PDB file of C-alpha atoms in Angstrom:
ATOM      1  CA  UNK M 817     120.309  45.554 138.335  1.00  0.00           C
ATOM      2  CA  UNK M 818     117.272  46.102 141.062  1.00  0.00           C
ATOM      3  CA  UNK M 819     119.385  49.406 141.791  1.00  0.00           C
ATOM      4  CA  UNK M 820     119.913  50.367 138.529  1.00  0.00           C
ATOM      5  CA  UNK M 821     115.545  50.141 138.532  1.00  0.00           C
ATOM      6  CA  UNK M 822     115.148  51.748 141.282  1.00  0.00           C
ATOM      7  CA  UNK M 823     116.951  54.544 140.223  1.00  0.00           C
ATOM      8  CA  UNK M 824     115.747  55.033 137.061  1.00  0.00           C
ATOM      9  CA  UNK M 825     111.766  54.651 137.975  1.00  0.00           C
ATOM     10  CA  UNK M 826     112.863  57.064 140.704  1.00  0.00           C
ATOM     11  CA  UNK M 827     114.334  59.679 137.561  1.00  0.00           C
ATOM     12  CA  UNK M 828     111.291  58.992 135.713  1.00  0.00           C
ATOM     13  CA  UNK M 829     108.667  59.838 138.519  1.00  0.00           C
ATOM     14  CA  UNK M 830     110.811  63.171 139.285  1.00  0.00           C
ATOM     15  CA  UNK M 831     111.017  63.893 135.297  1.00  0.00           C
ATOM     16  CA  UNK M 832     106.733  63.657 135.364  1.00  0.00           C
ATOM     17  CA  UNK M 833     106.595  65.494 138.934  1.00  0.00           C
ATOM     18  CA  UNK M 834     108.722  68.384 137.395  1.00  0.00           C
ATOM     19  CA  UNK M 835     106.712  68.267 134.331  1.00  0.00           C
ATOM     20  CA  UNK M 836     103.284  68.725 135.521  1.00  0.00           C
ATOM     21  CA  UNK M 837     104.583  71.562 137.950  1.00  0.00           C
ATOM     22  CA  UNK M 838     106.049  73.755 134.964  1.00  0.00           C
ATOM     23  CA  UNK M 839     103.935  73.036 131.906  1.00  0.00           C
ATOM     24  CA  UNK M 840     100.736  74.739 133.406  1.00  0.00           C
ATOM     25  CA  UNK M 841     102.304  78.054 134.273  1.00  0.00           C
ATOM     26  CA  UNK M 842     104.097  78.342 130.836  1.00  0.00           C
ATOM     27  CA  UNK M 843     101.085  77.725 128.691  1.00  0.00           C
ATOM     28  CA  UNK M 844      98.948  80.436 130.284  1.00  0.00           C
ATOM     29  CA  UNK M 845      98.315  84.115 128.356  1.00  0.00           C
ATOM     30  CA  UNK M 846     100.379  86.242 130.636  1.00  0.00           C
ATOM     31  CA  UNK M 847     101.538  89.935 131.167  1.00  0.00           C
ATOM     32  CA  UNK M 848     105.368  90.498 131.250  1.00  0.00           C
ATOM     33  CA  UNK M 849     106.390  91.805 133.302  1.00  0.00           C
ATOM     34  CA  UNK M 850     104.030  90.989 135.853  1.00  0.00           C
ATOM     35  CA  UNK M 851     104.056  94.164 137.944  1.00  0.00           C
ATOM     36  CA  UNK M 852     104.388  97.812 137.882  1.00  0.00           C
ATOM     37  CA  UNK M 853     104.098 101.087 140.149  1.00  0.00           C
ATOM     38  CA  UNK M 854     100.989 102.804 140.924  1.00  0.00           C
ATOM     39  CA  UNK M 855      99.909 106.128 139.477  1.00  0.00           C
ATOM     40  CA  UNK M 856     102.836 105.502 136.357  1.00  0.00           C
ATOM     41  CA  UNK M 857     102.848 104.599 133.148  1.00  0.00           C
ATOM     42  CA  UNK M 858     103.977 101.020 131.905  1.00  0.00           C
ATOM     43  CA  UNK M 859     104.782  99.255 128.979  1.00  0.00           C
ATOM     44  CA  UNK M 860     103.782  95.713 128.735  1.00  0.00           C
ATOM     45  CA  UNK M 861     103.209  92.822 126.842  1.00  0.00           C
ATOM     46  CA  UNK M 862     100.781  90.040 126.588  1.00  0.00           C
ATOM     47  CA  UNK M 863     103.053  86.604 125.994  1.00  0.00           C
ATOM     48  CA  UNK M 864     100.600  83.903 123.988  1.00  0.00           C
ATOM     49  CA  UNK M 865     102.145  80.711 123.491  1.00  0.00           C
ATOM     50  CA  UNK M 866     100.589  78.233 121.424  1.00  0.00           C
ATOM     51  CA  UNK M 867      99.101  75.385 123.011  1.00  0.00           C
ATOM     52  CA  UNK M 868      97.979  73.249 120.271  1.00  0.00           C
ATOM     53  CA  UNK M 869     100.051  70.762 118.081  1.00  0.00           C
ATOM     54  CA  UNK M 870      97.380  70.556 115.553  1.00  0.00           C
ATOM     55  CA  UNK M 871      96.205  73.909 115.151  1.00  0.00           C
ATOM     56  CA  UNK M 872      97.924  77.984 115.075  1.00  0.00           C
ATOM     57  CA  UNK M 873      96.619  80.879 117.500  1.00  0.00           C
ATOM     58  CA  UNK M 874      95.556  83.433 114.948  1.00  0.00           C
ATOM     59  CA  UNK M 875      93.257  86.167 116.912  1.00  0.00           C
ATOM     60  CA  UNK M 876      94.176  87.581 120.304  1.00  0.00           C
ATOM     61  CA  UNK M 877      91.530  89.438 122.118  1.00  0.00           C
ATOM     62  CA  UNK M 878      92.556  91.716 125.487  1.00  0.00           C
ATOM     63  CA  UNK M 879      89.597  93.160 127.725  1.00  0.00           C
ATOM     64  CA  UNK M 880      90.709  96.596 129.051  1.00  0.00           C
ATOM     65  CA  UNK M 881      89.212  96.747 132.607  1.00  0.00           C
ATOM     66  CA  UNK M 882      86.208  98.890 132.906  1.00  0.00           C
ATOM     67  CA  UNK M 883      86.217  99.770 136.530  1.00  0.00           C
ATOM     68  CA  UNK M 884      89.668 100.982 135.996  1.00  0.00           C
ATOM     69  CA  UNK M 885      89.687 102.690 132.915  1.00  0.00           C
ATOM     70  CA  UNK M 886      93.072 104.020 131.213  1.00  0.00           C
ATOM     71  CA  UNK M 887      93.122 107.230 129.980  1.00  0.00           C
ATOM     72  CA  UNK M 888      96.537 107.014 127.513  1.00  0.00           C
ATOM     73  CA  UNK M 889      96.610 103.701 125.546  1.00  0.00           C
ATOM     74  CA  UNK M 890      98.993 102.754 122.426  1.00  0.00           C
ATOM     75  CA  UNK M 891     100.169  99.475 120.741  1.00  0.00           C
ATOM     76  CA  UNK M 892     103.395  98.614 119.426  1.00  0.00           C
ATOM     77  CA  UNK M 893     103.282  96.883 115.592  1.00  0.00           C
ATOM     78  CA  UNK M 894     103.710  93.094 115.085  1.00  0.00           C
ATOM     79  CA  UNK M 895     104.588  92.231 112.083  1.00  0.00           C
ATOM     80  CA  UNK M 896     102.398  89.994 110.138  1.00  0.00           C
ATOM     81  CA  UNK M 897      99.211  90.969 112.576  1.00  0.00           C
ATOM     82  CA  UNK M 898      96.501  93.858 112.335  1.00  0.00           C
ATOM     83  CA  UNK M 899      95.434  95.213 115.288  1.00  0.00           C
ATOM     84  CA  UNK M 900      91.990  97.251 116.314  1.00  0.00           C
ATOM     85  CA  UNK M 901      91.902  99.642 119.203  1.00  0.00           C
ATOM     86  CA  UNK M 902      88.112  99.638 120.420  1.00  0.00           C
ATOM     87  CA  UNK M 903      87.138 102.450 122.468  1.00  0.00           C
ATOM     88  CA  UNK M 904      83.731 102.826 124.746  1.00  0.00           C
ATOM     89  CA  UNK M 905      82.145 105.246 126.539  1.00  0.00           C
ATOM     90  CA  UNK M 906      82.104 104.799 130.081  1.00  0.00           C
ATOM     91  CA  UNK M 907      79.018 104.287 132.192  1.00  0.00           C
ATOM     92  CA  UNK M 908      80.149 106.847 134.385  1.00  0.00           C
ATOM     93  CA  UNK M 909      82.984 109.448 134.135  1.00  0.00           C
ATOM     94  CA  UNK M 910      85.982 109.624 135.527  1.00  0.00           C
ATOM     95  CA  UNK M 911      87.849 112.356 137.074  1.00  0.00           C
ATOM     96  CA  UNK M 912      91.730 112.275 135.935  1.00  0.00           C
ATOM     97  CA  UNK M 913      94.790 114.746 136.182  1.00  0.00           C
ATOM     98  CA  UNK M 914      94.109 115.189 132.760  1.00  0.00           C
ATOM     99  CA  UNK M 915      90.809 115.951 132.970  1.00  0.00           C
ATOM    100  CA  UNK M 916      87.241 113.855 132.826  1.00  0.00           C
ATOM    101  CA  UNK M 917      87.589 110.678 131.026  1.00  0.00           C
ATOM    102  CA  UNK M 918      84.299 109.827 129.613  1.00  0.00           C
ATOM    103  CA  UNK M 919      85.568 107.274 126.820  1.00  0.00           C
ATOM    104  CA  UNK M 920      88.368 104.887 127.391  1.00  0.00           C
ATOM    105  CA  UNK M 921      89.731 101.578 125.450  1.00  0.00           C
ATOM    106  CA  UNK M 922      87.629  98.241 126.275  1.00  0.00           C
ATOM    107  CA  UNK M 923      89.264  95.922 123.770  1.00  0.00           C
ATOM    108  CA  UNK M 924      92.563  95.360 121.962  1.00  0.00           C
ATOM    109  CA  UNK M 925      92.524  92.774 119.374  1.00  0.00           C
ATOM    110  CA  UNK M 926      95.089  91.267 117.145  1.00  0.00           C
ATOM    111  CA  UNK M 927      94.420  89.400 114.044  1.00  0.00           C
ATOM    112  CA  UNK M 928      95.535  87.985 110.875  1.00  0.00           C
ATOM    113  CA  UNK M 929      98.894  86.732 112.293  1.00  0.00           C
ATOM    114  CA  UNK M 930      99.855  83.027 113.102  1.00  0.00           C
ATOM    115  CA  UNK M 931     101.463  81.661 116.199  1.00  0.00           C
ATOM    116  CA  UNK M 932     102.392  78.075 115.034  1.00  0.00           C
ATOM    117  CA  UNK M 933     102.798  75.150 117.051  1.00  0.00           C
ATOM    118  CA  UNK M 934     105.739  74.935 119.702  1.00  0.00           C
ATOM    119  CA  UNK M 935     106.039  78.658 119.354  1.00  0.00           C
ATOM    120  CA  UNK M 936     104.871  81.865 121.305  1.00  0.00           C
ATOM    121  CA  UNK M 937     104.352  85.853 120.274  1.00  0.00           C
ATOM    122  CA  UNK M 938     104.294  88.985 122.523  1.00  0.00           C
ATOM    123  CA  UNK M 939     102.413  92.080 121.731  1.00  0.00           C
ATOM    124  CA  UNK M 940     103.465  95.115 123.342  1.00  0.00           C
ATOM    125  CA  UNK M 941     101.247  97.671 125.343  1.00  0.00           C
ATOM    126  CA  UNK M 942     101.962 101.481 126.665  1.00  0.00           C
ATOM    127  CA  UNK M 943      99.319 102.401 128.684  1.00  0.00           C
ATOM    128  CA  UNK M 944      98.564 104.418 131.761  1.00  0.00           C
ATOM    129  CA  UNK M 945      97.993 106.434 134.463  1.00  0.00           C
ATOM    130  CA  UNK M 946      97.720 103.453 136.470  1.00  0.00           C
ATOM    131  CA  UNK M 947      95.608 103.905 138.972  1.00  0.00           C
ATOM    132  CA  UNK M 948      96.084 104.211 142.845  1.00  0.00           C
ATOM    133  CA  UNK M 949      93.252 102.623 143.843  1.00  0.00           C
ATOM    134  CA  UNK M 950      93.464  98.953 143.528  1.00  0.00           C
ATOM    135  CA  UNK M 951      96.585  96.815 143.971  1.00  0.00           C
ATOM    136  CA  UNK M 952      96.216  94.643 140.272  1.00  0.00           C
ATOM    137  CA  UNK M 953      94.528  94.837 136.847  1.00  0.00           C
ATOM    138  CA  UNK M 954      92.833  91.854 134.992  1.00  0.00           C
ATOM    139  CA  UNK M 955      92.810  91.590 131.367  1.00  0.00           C
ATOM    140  CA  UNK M 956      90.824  88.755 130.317  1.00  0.00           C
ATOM    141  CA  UNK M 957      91.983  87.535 127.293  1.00  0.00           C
ATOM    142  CA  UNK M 958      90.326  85.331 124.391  1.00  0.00           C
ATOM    143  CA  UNK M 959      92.823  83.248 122.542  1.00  0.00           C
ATOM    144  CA  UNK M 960      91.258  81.794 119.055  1.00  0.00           C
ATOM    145  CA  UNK M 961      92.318  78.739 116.908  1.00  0.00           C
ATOM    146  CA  UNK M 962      92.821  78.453 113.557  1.00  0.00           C
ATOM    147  CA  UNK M 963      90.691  75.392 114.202  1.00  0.00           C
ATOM    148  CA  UNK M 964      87.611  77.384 115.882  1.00  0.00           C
ATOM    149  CA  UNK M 965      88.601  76.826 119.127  1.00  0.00           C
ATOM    150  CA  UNK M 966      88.726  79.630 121.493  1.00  0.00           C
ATOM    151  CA  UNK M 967      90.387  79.400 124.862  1.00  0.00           C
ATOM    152  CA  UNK M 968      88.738  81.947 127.332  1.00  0.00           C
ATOM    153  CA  UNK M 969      91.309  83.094 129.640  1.00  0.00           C
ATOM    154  CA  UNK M 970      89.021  85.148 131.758  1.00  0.00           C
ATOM    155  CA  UNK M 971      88.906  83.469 135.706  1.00  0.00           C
ATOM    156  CA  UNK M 972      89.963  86.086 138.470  1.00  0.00           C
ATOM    157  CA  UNK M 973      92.612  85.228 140.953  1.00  0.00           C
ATOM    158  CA  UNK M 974      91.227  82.668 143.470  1.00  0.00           C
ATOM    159  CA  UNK M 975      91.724  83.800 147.169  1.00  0.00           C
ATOM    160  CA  UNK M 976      92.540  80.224 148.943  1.00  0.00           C
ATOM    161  CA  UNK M 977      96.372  81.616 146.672  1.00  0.00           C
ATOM    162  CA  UNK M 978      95.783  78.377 144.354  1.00  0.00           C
ATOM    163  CA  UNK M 979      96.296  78.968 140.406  1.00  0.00           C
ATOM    164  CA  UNK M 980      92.951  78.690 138.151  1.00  0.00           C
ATOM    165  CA  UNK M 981      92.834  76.356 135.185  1.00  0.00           C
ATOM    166  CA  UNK M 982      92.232  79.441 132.651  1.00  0.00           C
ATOM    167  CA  UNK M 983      93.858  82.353 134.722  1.00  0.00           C
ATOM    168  CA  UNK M 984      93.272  86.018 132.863  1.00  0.00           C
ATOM    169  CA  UNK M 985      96.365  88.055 132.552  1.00  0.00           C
ATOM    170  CA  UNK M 986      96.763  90.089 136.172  1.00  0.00           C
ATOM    171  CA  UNK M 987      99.137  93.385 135.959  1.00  0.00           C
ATOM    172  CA  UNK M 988     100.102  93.410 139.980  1.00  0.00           C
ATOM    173  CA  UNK M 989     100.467  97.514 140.879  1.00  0.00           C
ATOM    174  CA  UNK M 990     102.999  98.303 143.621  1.00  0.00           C
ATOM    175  CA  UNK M 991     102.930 101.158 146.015  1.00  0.00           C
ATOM    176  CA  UNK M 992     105.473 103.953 143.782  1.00  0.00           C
ATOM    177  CA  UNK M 993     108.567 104.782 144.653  1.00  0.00           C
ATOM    178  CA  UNK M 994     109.432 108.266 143.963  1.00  0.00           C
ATOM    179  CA  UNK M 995     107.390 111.491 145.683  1.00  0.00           C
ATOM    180  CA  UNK M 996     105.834 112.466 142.830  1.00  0.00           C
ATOM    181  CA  UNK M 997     103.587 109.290 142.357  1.00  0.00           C
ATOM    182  CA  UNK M 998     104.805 108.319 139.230  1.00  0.00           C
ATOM    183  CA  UNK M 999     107.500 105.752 139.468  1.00  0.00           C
ATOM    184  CA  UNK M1000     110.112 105.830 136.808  1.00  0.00           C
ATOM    185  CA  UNK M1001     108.390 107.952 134.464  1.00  0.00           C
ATOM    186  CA  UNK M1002     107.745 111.649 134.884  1.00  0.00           C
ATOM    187  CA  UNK M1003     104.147 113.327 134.744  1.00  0.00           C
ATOM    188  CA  UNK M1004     106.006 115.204 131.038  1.00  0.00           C
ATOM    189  CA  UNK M1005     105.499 111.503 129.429  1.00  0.00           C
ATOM    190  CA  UNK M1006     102.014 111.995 129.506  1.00  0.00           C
ATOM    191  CA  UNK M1007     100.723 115.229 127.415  1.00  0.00           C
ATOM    192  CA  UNK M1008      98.730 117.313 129.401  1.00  0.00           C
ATOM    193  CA  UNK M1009      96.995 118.610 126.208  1.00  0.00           C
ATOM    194  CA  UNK M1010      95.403 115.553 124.991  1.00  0.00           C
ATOM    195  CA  UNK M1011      91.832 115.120 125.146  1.00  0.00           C
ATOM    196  CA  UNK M1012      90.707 112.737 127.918  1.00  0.00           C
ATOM    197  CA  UNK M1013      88.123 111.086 125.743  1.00  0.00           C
ATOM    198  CA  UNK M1014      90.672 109.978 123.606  1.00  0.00           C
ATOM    199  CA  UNK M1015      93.524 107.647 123.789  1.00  0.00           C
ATOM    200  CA  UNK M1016      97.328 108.742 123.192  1.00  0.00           C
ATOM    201  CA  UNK M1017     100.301 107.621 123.122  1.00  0.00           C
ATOM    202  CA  UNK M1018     102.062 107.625 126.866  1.00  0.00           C
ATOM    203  CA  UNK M1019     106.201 107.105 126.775  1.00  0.00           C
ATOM    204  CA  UNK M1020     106.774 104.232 128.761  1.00  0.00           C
ATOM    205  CA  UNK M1021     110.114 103.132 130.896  1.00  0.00           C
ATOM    206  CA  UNK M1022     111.031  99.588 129.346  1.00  0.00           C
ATOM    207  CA  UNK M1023     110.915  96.962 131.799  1.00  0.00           C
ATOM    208  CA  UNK M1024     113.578  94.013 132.376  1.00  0.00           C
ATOM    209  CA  UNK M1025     111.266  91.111 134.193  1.00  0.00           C
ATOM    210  CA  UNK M1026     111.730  87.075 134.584  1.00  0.00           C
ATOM    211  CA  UNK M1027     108.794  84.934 134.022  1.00  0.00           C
ATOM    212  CA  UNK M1028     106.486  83.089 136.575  1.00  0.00           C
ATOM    213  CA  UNK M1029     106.494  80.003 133.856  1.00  0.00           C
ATOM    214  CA  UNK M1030     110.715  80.254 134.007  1.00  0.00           C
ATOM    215  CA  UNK M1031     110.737  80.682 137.924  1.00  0.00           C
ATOM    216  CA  UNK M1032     108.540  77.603 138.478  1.00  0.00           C
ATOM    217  CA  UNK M1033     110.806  75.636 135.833  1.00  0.00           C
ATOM    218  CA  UNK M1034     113.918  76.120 137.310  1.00  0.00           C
ATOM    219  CA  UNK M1035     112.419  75.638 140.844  1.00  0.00           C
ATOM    220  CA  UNK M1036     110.767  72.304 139.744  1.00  0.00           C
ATOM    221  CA  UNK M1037     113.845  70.794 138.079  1.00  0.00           C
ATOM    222  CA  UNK M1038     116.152  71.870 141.174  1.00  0.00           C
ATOM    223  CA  UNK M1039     113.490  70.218 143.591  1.00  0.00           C
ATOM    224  CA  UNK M1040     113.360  66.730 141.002  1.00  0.00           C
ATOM    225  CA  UNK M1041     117.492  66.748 141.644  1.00  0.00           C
ATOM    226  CA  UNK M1042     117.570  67.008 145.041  1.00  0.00           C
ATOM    227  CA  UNK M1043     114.651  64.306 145.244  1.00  0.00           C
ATOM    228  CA  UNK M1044     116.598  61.903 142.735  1.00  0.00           C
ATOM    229  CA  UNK M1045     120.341  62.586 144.762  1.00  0.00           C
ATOM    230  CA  UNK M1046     118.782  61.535 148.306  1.00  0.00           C
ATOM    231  CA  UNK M1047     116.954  58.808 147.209  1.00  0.00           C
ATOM    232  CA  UNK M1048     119.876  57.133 144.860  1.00  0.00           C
ATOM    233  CA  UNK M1049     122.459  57.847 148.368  1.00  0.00           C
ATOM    234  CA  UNK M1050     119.919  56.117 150.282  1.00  0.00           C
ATOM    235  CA  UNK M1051     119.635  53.232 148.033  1.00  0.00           C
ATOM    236  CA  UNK M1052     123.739  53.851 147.969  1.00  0.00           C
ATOM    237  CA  UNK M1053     123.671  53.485 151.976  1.00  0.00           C
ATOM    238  CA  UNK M1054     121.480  50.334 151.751  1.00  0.00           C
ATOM    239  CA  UNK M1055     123.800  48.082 149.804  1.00  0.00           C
ATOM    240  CA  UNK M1056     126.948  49.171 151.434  1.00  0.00           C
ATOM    241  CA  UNK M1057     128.119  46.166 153.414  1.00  0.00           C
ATOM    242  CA  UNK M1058     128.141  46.334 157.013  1.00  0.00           C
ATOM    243  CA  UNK M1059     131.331  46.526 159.031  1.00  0.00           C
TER     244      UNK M1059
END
């Protein structure tokens, strides 16, 4: 019996160790995938799960980053939700392919919609040309409960490589892989003939990627087994009699 209690407060300790090592990174706001190439265009989505058991997520407010402005941005439908494309001038232009972009989107917000309890929604993003300069994007994001209660998911990555406790979304920008600077998707996705001060509609490559919330699931639960099968063979080792 003591090695049947051993073992099983040893289970329960890995169970809560797993637990509080996957449960943060899944309830965060987060962009999926989580990377794309420089000087492309991407399609993306923001995944919001719903944190509260007593309350539904019903208004979803993205911060388009100023200091990188995009020129094409478009949104993808969610049923059940309205969205509003805001669009601001920018407090200084910027030179582009396509010309000098002197407005850009600042904020994308979804509304109307619920996301209930125990449940999660992704809305969809095409956007671009990426740019070249800087090696990530930060959309910090307001999250808004049916309660009142808004979450502000707005803290920058911290440098010391540890996670903050309301991390904005970060799109991570790679160097690109084909010559002409454009990843995946050719310079025709984006029409030459649009006016830079407006937004349009940029064809995006759909992109297959895993979660960070999955990743650290997985890698918690196999690092709770390997914990719980050394210490039951050592407690196995300990009672075997001795020769």
């Amino acid at each position: 019996m003591s090695f049947v209690r051993r073992a099983a407060t040893v289970i329960a300790a890995a169970t809560a160790l797993t637990a509080g090592l996957a449960l943060p990174a899944l309830a965060h706001v987060t962009i999926q995938p989580g990377s794309a190439e420089q000087g492309g265009f991407t399609k993306v989505a923001f995944r919001v799960p719903n944190e509260r058991d007593d309350a539904s997520t019903t208004t979803i407010e993205v911060t388009f980053p100023a200091d990188h402005p995009l020129a094409f941005v478009s949104v993808k439908p969610v049923p059940g939700w309205k969205v509003k494309v805001t669009e601001g001038k920018l407090p200084t232009p910027v030179k582009t392919q396509y010309g000098e972009l002197k407005e850009a989107v600042t904020k994308v917000v979804w509304s109307g919609g619920k996301i209930e309890p125990g449940q999660f929604q992704e809305f969809e993003v095409s956007m671009g040309q990426l740019p070249t300069d800087t090696d990530q994007l930060v959309f910090p994001t307001k999250q808004t409960y049916s309660s009142g209660e808004v979450v502000d998911w707005s803290e920058a990555p911290k440098t010391d490589g540890t996670e903050a406790e309301h991390p904005a979304p970060l799109l991570k920008l790679t160097p690109a892989n084909g010559d002409d600077g454009h990843g995946a998707v050719a310079p025709s996705t984006a029409p030459a003939s649009a006016a830079p001060s407006m937004t349009a509609t940029a064809v995006a490559a759909s992109t297959d990627g895993g979660t960070d919330g999955t990743a650290r699931l997985l890698g918690g639960a196999g690092l709770a087994v390997g914990v719980i099968g050394v210490i039951i063979g050592a407690l196995g080792l300990r009672r075997r009699p001795s020769a």
